[in-house]
Short mmCIF file of C-alpha atoms in Angstrom, two decimals:
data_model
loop_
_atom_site.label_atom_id
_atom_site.label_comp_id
_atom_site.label_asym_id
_atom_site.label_seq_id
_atom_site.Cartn_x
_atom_site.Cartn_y
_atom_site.Cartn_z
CA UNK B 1 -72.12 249.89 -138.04
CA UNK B 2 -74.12 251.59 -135.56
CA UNK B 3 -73.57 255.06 -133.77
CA UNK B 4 -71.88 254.25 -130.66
CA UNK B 5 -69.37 252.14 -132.49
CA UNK B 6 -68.69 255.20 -135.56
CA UNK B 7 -68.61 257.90 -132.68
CA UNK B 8 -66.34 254.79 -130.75
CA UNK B 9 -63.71 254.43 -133.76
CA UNK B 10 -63.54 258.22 -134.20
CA UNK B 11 -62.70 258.65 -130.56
CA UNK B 12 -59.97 256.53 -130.37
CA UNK B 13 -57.62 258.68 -132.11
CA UNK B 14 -57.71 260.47 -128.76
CA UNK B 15 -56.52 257.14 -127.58
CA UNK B 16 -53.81 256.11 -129.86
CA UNK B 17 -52.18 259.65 -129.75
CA UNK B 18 -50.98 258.70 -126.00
CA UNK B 19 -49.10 255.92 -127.51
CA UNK B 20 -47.06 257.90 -130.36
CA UNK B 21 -44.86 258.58 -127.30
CA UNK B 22 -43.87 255.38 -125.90
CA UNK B 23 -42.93 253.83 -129.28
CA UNK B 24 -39.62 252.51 -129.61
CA UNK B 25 -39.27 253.49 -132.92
CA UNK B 26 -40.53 256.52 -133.86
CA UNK B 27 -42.65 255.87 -137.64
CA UNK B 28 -40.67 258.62 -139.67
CA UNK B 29 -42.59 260.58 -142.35
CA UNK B 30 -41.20 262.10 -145.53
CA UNK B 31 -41.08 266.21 -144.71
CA UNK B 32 -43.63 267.15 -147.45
CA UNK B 33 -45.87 264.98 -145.95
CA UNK B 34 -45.25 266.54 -142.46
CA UNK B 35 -45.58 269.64 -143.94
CA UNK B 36 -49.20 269.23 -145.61
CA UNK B 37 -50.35 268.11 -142.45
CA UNK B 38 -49.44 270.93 -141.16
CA UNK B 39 -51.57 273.18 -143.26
CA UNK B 40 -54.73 271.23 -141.60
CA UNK B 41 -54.06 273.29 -139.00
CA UNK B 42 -52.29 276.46 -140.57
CA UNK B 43 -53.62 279.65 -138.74
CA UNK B 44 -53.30 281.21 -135.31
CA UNK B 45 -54.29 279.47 -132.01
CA UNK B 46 -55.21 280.39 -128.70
CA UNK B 47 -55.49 279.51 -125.78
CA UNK B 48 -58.56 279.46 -122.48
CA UNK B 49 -57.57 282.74 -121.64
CA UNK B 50 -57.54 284.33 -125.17
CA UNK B 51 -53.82 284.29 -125.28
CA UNK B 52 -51.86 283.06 -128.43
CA UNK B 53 -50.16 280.08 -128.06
CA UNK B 54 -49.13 278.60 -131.85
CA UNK B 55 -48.58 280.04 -134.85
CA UNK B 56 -48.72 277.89 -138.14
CA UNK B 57 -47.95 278.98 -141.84
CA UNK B 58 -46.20 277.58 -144.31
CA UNK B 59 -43.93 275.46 -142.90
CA UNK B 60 -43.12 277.22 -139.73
CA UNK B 61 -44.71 277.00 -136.13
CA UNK B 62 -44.21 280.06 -133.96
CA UNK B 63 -42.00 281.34 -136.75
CA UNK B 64 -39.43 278.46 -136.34
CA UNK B 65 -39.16 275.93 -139.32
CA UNK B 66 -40.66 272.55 -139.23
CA UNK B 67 -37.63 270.03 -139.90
CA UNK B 68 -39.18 266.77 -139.33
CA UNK B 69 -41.99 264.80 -137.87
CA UNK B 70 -43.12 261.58 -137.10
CA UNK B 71 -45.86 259.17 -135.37
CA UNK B 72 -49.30 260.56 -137.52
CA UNK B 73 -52.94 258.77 -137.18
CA UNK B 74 -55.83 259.92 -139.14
CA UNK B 75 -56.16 262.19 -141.72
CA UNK B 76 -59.14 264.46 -140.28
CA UNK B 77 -59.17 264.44 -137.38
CA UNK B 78 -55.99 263.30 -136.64
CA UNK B 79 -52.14 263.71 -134.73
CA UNK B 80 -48.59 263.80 -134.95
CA UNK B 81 -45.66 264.94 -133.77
CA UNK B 82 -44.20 268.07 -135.72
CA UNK B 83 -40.58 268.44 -134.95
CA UNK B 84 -39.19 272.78 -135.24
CA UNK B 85 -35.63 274.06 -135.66
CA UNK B 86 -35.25 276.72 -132.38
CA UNK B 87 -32.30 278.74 -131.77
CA UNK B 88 -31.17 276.33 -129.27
CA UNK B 89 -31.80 273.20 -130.73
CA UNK B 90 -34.98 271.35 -132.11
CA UNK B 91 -38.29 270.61 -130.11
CA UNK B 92 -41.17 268.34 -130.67
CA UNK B 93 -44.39 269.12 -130.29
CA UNK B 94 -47.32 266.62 -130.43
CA UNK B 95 -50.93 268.20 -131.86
CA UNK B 96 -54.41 266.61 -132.40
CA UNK B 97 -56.98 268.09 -134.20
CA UNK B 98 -60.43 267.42 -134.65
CA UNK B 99 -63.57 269.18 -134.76
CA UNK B 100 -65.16 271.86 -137.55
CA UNK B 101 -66.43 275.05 -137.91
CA UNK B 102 -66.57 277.16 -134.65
CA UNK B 103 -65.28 273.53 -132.72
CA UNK B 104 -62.19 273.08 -134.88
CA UNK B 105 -59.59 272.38 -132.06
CA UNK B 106 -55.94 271.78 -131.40
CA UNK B 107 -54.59 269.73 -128.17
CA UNK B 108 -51.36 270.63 -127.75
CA UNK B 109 -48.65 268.01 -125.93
CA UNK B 110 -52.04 265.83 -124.97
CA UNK B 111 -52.88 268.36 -122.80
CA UNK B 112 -53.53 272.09 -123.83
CA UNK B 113 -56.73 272.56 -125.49
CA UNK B 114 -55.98 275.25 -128.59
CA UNK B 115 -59.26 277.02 -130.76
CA UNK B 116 -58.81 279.50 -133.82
CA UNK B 117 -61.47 281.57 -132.62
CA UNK B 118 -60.99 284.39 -129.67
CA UNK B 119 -64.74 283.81 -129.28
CA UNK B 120 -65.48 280.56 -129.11
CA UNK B 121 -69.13 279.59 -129.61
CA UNK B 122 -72.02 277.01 -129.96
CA UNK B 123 -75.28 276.35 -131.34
CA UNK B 124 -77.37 273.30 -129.40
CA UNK B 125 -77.06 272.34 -125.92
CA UNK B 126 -78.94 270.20 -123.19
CA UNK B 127 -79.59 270.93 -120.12
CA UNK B 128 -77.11 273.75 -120.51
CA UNK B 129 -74.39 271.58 -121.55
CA UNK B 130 -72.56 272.17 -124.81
CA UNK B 131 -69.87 270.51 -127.23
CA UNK B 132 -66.32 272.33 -126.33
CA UNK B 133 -67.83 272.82 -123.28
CA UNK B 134 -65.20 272.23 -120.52
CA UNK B 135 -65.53 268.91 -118.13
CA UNK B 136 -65.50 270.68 -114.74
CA UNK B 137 -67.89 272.93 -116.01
CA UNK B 138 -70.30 270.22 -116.63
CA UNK B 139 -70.05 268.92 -113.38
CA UNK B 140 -70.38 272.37 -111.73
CA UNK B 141 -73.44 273.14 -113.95
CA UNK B 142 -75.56 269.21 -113.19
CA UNK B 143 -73.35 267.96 -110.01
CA UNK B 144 -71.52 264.43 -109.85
CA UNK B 145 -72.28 261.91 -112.42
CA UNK B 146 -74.28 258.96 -111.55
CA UNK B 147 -71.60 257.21 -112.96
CA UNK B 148 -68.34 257.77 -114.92
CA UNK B 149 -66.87 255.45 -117.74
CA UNK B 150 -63.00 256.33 -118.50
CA UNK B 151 -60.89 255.10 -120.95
CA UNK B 152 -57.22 256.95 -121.05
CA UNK B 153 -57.70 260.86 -122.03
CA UNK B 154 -61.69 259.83 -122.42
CA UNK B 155 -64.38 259.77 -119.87
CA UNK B 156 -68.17 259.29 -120.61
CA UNK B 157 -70.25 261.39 -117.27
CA UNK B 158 -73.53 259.56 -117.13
CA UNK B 159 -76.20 261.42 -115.72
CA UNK B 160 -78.87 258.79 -115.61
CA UNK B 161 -81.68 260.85 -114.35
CA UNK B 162 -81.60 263.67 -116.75
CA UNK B 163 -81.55 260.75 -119.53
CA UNK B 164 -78.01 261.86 -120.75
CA UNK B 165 -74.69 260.85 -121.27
CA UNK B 166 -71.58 263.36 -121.98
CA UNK B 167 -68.43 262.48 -123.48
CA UNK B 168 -65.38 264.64 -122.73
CA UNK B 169 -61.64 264.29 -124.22
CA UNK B 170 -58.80 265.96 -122.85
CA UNK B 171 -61.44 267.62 -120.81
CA UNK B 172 -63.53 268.89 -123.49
CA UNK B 173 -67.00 267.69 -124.10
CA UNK B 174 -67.45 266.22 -127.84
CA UNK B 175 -70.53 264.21 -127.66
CA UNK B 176 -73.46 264.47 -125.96
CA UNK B 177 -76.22 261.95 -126.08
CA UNK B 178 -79.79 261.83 -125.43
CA UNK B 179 -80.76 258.54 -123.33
CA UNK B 180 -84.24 259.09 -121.53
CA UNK B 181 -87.26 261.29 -122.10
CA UNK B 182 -85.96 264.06 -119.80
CA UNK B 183 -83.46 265.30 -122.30
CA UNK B 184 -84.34 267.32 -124.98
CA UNK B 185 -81.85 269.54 -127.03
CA UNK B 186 -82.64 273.44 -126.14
CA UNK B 187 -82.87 275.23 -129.51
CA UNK B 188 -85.17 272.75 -131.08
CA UNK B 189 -86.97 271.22 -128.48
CA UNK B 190 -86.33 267.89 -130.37
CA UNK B 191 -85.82 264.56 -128.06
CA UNK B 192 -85.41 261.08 -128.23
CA UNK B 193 -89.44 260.73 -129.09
CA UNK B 194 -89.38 262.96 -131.88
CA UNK B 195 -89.82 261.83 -134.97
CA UNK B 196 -87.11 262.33 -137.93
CA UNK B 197 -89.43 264.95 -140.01
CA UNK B 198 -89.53 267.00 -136.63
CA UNK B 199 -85.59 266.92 -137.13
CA UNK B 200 -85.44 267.13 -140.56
CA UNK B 201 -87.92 270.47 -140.70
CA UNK B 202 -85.88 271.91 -138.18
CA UNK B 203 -82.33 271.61 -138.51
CA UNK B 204 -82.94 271.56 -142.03
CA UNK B 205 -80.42 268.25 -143.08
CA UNK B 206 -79.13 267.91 -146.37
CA UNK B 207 -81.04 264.95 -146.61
CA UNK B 208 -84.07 263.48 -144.47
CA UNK B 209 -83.65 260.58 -142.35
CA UNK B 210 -85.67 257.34 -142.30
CA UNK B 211 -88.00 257.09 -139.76
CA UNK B 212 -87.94 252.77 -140.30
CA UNK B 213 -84.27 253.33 -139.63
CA UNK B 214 -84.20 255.62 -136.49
CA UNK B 215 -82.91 253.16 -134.57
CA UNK B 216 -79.98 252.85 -136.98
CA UNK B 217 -76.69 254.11 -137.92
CA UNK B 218 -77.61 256.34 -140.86
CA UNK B 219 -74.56 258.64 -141.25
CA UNK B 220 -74.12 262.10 -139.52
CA UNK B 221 -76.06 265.26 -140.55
CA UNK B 222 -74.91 268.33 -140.00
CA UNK B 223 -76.61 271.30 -138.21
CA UNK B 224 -74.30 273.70 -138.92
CA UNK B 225 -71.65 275.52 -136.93
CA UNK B 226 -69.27 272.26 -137.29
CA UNK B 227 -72.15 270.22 -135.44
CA UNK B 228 -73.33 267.04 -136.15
CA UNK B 229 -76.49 264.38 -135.25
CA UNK B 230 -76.80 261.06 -135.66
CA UNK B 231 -79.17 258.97 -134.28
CA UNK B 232 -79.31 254.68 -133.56
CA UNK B 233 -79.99 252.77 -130.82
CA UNK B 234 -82.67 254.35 -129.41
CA UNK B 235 -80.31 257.32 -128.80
CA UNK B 236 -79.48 260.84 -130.28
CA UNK B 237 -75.96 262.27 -130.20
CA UNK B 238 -74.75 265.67 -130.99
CA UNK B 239 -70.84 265.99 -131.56
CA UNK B 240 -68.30 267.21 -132.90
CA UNK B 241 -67.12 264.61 -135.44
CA UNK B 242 -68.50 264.06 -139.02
CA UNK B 243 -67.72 260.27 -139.72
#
């Protein structure tokens, strides 16, 4: 399976999260189940603006007790809809999550883009572009697109003449790919020419790479920082997902 199509299939829970809603039967799950699921994403959350926006612990969002749920994809990362007891009645609120380390990230009602960290940072970028980067931003920092691929809450900004393509979800970028010589990542230096013991000595994988298989789906490696490379196709991506 090459890259596009793993980075493809891990994308599309973006894509059948919009569809939980319009169900006509909503696909129940036992409340232990809801409530493990929950501790994927126990902690506080905030939002753009540093304010916080969700509470989760043990059971309880924003302090009110999670009595049902229904409609979850994936494992990690993943969605559902978590259903709380308020004082006024109960109130369902759909989350994705997705992402690791300093890009672990909550959307919120398909909309509101949540992080655990006050501070939320990076490690590589291209041409100033960076994973949880936002998708006006982008366009702000390197102008219009040459072209722009959208699929429901995806889009893929192709910037053909700096050699790179960005992919954002719920207006957040999560993969960013290397395509022509002009693109090179900025910590390392590293671009689609370079060869795998270049990448290996630098970002210091786990394991090294084959260089008879760079053109190949080999499996992410990690760079630390909840980052991830993979290479095939005569392309490099750097994203947030790790399958």
């Amino acid at each position: 399976m090459n890259v596009k199509l793993k980075l493809f299939v891990c994308m599309c829970f973006s894509i059948m999260c919009l569809f939980s809603a319009l169900t006509i039967k909503a696909a129940q799950v036992p409340l232990d189940s809801v409530i493990r699921a929950s501790q994927k994403v126990a902690g506080d959350w905030y939002d753009a603006s540093g304010n916080k926006v969700l509470s989760i612990s043990n059971g309880y969002i924003n302090g009110c007790r999670i009595v049902d749920g229904a409609d979850f994809v994936g494992g990690y990362p993943g969605a559902g809809v978590f259903i709380i007891q308020e004082a006024q009645g109960r109130k369902a609120i759909h989350l994705q999550w997705l992402g690791n380390g300093e890009h672990k990230t909550l959307i919120m009602n398909k909309k509101d883009q949540l992080t655990n960290q006050l501070q939320k940072e990076h490690y590589e970028s291209v041409h100033g572009v960076y994973l949880g980067m936002n998708r006006q931003a982008v366009i702000d920092l390197l102008g219009t697109p040459s072209s722009i691929e959208k699929m429901y809450s995806r889009e893929t900004l192709i910037y053909t003449n700096l050699g790179l393509k960005i992919v954002t979800e719920h207006n957040m970028v999560t993969v960013i790919t290397l395509t022509g010589k002009g693109a090179r990542f900025a910590k390392s230096g590293l671009s689609i020419d370079s060869s795998m013991l270049d990448y290996y000595n630098f970002y210091q994988f786990n394991r090294i790479p084959s260089e008879l298989s760079k053109d190949k789906y080999q499996g992410p490696f990690s760079i630390g920082h909840g980052e991830y490379i993979f290479f095939g196709g005569k392309e490099v991506s750097l994203t947030v997902y790790n399958t």
